[in-house]
Short mmCIF file of N, CA and C in Angstrom, two decimals:
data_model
loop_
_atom_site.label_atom_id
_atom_site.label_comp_id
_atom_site.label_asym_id
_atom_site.label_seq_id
_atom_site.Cartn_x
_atom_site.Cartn_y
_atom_site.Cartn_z
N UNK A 1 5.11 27.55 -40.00
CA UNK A 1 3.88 27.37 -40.74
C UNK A 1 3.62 28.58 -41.63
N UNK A 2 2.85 28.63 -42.90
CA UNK A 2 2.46 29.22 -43.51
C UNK A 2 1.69 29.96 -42.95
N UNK A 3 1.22 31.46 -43.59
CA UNK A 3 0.14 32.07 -43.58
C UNK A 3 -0.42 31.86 -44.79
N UNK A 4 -1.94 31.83 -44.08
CA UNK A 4 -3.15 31.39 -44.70
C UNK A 4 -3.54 32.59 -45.49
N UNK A 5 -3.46 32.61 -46.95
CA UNK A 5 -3.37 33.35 -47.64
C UNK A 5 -5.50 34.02 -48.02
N UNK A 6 -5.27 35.39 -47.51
CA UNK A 6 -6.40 36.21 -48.21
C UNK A 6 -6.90 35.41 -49.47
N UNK A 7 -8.00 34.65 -49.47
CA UNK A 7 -8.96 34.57 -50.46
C UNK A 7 -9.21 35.52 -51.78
N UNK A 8 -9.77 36.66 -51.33
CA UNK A 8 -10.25 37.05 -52.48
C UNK A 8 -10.38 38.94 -52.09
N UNK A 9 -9.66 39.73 -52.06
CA UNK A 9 -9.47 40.53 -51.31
C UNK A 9 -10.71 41.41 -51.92
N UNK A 10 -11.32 41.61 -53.22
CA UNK A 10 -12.68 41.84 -53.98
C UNK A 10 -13.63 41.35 -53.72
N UNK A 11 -14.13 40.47 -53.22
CA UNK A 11 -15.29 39.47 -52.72
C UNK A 11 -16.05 40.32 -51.90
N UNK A 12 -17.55 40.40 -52.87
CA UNK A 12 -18.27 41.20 -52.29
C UNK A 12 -17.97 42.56 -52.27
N UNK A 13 -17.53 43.49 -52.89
CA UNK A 13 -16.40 44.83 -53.56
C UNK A 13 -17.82 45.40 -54.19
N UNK A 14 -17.95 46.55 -54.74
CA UNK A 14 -18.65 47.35 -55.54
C UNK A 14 -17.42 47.34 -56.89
N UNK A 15 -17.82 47.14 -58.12
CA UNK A 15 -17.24 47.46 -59.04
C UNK A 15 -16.96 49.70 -59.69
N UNK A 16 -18.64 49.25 -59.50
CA UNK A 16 -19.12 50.62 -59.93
C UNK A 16 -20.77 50.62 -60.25
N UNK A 17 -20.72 51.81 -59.46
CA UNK A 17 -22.35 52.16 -59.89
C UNK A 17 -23.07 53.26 -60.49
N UNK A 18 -24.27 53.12 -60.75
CA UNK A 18 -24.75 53.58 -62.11
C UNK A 18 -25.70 54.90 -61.63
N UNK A 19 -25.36 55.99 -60.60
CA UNK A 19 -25.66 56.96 -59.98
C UNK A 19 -26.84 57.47 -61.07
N UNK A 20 -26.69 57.99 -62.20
CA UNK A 20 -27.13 58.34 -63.11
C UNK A 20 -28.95 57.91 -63.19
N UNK A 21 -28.74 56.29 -62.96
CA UNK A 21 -29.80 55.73 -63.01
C UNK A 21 -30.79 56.02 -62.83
N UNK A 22 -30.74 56.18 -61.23
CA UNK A 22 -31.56 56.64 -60.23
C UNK A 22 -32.31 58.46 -60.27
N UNK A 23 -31.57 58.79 -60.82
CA UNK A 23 -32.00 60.24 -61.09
C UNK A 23 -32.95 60.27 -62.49
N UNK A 24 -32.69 59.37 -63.27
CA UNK A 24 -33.24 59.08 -64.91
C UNK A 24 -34.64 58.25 -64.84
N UNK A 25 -34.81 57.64 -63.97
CA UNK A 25 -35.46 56.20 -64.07
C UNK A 25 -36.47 56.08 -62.76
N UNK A 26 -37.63 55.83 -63.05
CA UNK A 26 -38.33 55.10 -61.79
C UNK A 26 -37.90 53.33 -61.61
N UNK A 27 -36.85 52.92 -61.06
CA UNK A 27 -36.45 51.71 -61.04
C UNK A 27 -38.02 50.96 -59.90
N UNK A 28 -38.11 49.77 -60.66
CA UNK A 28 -39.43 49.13 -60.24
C UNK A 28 -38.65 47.82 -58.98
N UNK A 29 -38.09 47.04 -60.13
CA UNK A 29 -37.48 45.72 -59.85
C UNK A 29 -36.11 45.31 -60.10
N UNK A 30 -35.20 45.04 -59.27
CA UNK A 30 -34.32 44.59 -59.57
C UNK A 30 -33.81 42.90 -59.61
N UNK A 31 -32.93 42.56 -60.55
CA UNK A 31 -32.26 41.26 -60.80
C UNK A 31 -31.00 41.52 -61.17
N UNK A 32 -30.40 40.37 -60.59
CA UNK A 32 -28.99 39.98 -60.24
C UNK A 32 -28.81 38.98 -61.37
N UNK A 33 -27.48 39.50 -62.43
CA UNK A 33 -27.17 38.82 -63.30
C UNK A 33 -25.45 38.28 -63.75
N UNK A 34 -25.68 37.52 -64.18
CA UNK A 34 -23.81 37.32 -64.47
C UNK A 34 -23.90 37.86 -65.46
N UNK A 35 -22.26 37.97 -65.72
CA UNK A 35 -21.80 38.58 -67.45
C UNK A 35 -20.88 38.18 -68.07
N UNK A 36 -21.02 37.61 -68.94
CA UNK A 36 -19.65 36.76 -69.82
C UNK A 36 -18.60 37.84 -70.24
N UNK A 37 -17.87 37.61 -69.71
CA UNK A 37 -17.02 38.68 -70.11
C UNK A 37 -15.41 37.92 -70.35
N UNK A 38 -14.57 38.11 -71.16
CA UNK A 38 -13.05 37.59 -71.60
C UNK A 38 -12.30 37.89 -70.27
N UNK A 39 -10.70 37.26 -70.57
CA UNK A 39 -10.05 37.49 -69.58
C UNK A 39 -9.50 38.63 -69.40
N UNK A 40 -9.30 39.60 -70.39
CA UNK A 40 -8.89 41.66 -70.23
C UNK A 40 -9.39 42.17 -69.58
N UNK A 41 -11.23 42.22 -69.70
CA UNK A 41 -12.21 42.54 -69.20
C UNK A 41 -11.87 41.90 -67.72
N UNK A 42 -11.90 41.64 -67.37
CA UNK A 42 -11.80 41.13 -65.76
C UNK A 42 -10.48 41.56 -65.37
N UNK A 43 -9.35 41.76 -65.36
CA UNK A 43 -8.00 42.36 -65.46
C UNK A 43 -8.57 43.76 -65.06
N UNK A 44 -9.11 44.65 -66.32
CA UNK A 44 -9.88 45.62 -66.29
C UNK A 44 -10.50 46.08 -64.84
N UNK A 45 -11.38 45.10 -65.07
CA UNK A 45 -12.15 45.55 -63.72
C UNK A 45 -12.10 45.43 -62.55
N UNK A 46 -10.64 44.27 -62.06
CA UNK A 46 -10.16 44.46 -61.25
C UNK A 46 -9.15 45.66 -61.11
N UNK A 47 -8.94 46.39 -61.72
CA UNK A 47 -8.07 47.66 -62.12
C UNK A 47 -9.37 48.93 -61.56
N UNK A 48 -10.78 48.93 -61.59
CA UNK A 48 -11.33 49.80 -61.54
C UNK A 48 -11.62 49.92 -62.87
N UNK A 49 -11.41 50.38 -63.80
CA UNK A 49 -11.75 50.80 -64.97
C UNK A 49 -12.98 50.38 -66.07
N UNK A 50 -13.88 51.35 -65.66
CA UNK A 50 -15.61 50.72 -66.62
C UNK A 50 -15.91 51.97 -66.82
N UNK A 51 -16.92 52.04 -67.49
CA UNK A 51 -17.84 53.25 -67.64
C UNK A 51 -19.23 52.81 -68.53
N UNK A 52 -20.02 52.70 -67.25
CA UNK A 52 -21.65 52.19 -67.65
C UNK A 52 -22.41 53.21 -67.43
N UNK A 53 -22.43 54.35 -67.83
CA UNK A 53 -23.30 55.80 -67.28
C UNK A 53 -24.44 55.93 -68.74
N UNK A 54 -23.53 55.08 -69.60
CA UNK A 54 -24.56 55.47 -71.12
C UNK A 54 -25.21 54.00 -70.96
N UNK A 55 -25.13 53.11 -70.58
CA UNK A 55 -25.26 51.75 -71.18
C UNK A 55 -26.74 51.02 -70.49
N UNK A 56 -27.03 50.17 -71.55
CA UNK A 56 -28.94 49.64 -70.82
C UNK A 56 -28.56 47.99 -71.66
N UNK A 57 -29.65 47.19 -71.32
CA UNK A 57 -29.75 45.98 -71.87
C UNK A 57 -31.03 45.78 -72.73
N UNK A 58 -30.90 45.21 -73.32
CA UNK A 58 -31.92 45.22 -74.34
C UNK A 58 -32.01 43.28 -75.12
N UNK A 59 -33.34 42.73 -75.50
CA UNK A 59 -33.47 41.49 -75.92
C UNK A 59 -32.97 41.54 -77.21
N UNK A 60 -32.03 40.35 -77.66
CA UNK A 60 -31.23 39.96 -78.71
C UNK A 60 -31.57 39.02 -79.02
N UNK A 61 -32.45 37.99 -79.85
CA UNK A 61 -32.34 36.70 -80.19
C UNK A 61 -33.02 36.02 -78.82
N UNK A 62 -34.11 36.65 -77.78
CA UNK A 62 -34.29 35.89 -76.92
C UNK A 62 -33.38 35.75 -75.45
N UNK A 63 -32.22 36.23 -75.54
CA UNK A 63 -30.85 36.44 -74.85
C UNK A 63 -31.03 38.38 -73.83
N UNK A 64 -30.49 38.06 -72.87
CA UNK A 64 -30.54 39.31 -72.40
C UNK A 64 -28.83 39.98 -72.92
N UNK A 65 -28.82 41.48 -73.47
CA UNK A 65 -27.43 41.33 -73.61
C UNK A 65 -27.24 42.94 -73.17
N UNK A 66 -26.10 43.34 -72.87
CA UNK A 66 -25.38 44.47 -72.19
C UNK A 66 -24.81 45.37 -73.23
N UNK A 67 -25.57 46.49 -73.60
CA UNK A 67 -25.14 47.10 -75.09
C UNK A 67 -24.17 48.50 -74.06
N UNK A 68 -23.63 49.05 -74.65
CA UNK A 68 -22.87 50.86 -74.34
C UNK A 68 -21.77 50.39 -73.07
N UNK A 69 -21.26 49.53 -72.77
CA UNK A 69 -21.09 49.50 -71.61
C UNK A 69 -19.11 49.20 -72.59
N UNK A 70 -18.73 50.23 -71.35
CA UNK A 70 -16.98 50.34 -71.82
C UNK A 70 -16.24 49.70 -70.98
N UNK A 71 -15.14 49.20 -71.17
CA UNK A 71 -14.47 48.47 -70.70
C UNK A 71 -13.28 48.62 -70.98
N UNK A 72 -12.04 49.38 -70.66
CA UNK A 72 -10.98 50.19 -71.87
C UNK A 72 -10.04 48.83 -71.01
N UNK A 73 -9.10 48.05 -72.51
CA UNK A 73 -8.36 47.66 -71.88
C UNK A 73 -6.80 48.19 -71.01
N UNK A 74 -6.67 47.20 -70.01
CA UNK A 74 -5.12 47.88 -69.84
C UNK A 74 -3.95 48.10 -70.48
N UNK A 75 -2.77 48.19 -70.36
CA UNK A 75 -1.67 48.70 -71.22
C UNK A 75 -0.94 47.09 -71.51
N UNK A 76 -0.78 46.70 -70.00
CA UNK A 76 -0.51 45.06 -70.08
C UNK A 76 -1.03 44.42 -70.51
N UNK A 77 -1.86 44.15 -71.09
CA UNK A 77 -3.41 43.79 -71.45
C UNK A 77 -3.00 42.65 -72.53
N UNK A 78 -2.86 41.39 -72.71
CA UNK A 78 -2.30 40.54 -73.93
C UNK A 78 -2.34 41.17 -75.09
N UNK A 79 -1.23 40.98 -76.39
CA UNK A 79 -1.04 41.90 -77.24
C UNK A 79 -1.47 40.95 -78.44
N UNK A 80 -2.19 39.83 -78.01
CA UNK A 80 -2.82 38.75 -79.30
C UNK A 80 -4.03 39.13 -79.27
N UNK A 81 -4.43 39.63 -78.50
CA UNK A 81 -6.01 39.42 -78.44
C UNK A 81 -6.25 40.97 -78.75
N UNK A 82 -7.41 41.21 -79.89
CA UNK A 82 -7.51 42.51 -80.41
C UNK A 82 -9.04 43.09 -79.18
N UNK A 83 -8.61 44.00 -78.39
CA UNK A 83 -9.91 43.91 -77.25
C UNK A 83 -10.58 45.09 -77.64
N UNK A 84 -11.63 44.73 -77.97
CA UNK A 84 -12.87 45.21 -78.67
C UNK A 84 -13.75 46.57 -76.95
N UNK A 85 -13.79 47.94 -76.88
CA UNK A 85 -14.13 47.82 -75.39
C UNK A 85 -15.48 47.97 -75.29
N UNK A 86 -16.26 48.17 -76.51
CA UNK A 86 -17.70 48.85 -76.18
C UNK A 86 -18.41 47.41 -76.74
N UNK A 87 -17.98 46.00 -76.94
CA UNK A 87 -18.77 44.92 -77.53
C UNK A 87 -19.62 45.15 -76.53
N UNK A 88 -20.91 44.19 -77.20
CA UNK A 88 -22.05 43.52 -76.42
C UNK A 88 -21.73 42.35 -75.81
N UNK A 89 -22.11 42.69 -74.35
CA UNK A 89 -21.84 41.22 -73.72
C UNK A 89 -23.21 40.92 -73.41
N UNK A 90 -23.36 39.44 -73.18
CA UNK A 90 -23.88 38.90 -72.93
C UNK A 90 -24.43 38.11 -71.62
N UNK A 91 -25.78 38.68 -70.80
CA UNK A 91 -25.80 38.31 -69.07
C UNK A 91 -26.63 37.35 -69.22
N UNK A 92 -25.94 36.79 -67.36
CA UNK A 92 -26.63 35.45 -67.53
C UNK A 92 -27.31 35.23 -66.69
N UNK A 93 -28.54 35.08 -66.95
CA UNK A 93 -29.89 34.65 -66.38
C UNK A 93 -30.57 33.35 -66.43
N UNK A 94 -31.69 33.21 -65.16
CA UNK A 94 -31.98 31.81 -65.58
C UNK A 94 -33.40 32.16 -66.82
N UNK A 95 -33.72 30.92 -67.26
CA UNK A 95 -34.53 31.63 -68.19
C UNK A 95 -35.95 32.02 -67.87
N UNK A 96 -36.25 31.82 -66.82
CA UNK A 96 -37.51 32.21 -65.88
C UNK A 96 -37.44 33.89 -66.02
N UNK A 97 -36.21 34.15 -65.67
CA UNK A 97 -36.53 35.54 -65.18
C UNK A 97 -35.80 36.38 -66.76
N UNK A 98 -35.70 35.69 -67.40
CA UNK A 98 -35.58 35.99 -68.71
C UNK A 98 -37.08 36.21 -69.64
N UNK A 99 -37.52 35.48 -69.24
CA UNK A 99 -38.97 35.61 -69.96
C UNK A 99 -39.52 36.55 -69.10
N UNK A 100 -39.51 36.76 -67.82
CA UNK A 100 -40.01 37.67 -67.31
C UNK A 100 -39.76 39.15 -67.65
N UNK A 101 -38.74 39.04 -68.17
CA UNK A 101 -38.46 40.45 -68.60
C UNK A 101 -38.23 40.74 -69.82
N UNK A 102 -38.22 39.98 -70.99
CA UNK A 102 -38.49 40.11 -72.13
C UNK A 102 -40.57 40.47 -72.50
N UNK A 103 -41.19 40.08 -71.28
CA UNK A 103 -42.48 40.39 -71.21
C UNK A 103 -42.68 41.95 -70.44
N UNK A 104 -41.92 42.17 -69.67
CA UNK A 104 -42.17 43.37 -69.37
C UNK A 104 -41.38 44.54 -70.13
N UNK A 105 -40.57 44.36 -71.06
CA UNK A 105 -39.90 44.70 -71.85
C UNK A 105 -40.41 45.71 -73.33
N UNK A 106 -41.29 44.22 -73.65
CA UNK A 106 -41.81 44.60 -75.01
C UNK A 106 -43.73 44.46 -74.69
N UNK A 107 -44.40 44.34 -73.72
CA UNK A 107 -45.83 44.25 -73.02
C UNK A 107 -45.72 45.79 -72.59
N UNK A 108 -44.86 45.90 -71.47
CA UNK A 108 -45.27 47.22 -70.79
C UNK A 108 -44.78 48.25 -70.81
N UNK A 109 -43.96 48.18 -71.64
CA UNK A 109 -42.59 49.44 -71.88
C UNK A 109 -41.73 49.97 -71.04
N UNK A 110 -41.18 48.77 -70.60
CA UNK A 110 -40.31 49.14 -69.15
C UNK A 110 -38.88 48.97 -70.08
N UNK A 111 -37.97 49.83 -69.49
CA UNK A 111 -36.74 49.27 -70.01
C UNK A 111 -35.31 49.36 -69.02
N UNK A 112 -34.71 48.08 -69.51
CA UNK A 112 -33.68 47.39 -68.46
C UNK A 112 -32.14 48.28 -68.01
N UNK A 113 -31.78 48.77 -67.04
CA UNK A 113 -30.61 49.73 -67.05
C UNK A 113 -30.12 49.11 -65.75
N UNK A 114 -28.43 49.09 -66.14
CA UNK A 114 -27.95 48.51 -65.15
C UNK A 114 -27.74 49.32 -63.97
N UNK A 115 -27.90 48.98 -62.69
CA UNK A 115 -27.93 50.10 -61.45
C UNK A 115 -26.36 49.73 -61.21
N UNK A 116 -25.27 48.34 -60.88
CA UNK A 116 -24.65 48.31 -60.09
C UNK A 116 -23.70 47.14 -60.90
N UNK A 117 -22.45 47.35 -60.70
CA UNK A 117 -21.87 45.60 -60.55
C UNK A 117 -20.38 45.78 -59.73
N UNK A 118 -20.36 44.26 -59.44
CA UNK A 118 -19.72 44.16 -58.15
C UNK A 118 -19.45 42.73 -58.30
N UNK A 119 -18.45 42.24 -57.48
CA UNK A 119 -18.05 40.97 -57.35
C UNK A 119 -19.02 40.34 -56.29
N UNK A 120 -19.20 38.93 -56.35
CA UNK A 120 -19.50 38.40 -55.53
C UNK A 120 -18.80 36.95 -55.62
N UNK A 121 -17.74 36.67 -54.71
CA UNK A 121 -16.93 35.73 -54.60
C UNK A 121 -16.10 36.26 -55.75
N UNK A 122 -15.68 35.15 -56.79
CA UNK A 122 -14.57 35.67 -57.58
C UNK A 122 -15.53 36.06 -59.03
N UNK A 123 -16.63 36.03 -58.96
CA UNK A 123 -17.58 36.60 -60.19
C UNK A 123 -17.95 37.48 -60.25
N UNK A 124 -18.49 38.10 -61.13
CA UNK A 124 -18.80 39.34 -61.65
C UNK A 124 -20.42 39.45 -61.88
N UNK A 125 -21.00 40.68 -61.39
CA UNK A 125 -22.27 40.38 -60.98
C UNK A 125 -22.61 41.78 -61.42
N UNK A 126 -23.59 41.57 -62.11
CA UNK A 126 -24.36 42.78 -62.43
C UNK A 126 -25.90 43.18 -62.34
N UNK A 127 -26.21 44.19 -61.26
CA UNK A 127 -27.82 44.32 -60.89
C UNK A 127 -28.37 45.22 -62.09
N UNK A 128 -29.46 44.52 -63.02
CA UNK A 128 -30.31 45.33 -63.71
C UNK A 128 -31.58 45.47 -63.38
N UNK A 129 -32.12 47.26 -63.12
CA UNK A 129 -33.27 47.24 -62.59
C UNK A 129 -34.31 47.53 -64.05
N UNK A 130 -35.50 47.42 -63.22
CA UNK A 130 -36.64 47.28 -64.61
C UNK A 130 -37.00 48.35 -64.56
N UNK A 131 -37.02 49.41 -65.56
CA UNK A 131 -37.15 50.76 -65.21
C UNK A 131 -38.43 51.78 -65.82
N UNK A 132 -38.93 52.82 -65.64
CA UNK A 132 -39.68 53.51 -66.36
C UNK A 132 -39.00 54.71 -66.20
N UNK A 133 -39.32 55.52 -67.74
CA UNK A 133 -38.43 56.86 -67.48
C UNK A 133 -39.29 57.82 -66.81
N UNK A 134 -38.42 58.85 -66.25
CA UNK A 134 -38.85 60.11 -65.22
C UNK A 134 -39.70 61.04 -65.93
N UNK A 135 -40.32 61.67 -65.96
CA UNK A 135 -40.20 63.10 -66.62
C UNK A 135 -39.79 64.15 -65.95
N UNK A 136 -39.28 65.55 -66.22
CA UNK A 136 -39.21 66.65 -66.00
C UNK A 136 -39.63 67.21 -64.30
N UNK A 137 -41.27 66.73 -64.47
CA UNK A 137 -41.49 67.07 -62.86
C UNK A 137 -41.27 66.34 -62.00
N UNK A 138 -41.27 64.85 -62.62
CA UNK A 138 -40.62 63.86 -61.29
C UNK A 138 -39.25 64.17 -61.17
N UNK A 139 -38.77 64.47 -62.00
CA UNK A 139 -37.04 64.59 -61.09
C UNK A 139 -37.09 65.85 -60.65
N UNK A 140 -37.89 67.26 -60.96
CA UNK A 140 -37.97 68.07 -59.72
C UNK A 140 -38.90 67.63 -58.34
N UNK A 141 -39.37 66.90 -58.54
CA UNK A 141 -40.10 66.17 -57.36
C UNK A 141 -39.05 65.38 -56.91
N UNK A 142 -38.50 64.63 -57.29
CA UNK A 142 -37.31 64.29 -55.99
C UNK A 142 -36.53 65.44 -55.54
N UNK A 143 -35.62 66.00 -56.49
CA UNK A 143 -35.01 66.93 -56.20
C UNK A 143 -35.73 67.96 -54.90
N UNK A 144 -36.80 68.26 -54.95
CA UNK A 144 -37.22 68.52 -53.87
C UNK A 144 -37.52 67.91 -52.73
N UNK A 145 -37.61 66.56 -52.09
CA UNK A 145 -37.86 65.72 -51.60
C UNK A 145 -36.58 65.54 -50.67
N UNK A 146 -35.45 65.52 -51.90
CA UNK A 146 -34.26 65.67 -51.23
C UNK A 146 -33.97 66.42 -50.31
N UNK A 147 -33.65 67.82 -50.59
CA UNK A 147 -33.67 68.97 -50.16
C UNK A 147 -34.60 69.11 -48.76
N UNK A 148 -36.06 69.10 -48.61
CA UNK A 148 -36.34 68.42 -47.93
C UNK A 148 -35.95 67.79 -46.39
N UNK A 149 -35.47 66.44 -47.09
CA UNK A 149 -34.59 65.71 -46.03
C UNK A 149 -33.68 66.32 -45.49
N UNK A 150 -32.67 66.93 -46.39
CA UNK A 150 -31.48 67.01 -45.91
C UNK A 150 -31.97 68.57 -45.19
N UNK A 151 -32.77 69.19 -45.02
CA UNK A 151 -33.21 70.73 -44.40
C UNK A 151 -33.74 70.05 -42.86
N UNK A 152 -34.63 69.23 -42.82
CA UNK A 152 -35.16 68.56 -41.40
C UNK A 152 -34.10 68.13 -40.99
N UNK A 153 -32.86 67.29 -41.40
CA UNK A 153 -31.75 66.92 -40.90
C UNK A 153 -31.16 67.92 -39.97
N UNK A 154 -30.68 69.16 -40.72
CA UNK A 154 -30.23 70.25 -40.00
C UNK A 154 -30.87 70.87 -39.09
N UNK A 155 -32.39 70.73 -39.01
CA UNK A 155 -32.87 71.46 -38.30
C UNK A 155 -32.96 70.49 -37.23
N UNK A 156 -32.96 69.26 -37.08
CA UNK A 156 -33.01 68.54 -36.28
C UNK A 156 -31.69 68.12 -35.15
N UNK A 157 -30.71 68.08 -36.37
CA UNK A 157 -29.74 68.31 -35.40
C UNK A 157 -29.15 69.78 -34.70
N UNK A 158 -29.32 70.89 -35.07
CA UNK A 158 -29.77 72.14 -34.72
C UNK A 158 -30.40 71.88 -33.35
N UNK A 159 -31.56 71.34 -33.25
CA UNK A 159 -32.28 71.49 -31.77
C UNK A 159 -31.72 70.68 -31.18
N UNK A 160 -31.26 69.47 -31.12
CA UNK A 160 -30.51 68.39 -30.53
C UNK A 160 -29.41 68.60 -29.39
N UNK A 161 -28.97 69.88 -30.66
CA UNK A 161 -27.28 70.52 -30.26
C UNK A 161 -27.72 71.55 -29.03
N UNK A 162 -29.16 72.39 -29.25
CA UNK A 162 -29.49 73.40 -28.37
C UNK A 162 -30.06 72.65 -26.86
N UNK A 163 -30.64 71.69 -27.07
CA UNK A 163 -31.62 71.05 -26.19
C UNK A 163 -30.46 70.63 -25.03
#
């Protein structure tokens, strides 16, 4: 008999995430979106290879779309197809939560930055949170917050170790 061949050995995988974000941004809300992307691009990113550290989404025509976001093709990479790596792609939402955020968008001045993407099953999934920017003392206010934590940590396990 055969062996029953591994599914999808990426399923449910982190692609890459957007560390950056979180230090930049008071993230409010997040949504889970698809992304049209060609067949290189997926080659690509099953390879590892992205770089979303500059990149945000922004309303196009009503459409949510994925601007800065790189995608370098591979070397194997089909030699017909001219692969464009910094295009705008295009995510896919239902349109509920499309209007929802084209209202919080251009109403409240929130703006959309992708935190994460990752497979889920054999698709490509990308979390954009709804964001407000930091200033100056809020990211020394985490930064301290941090610090913080990680100081009670030690001291905690410190007495743990003595006790």
């Amino acid at each position: 008999m055969a062996k029953p061949k591994d599914k999808d050995k990426h399923a449910g995988g982190t692609i890459a995430l957007n560390k950056r974000a979180r230090h930049e941004y008071h993230i409010d809300q997040r949504f889970e979106a698809g992304i049209e992307l060609q067949g290189w691009e997926v080659k690509s990113l099953r390879a590892g290879r992205i770089n979303f550290g500059d990149s945000y989404a922004m309303v196009i025509a009503n459409e949510i779309q994925l601007v800065g976001t790189s995608i370098p093709p591979l070397i194997s990479a089909s030699t017909h197809v001219v692969a464009n790596d910094r295009r705008t792609r295009k995510l896919l939402l239902h349109r509920a939560e499309i209007d929802t955020l084209i209202g919080a968008v251009e109403r409240k001045g929130y703006t959309l930055i992708p935190t994460a993407m990752y497979w889920k099953g054999n698709k490509v999934k990308v979390e954009l949170g709804l964001a407000k920017g930091k200033q100056a003392h809020d990211k020394r206010e985490t930064e301290k917050e941090r610090d913080w934590q990680r100081e009670k940590q030690r001291t905690m396990r410190a007495h743990n170790r003595s006790a």
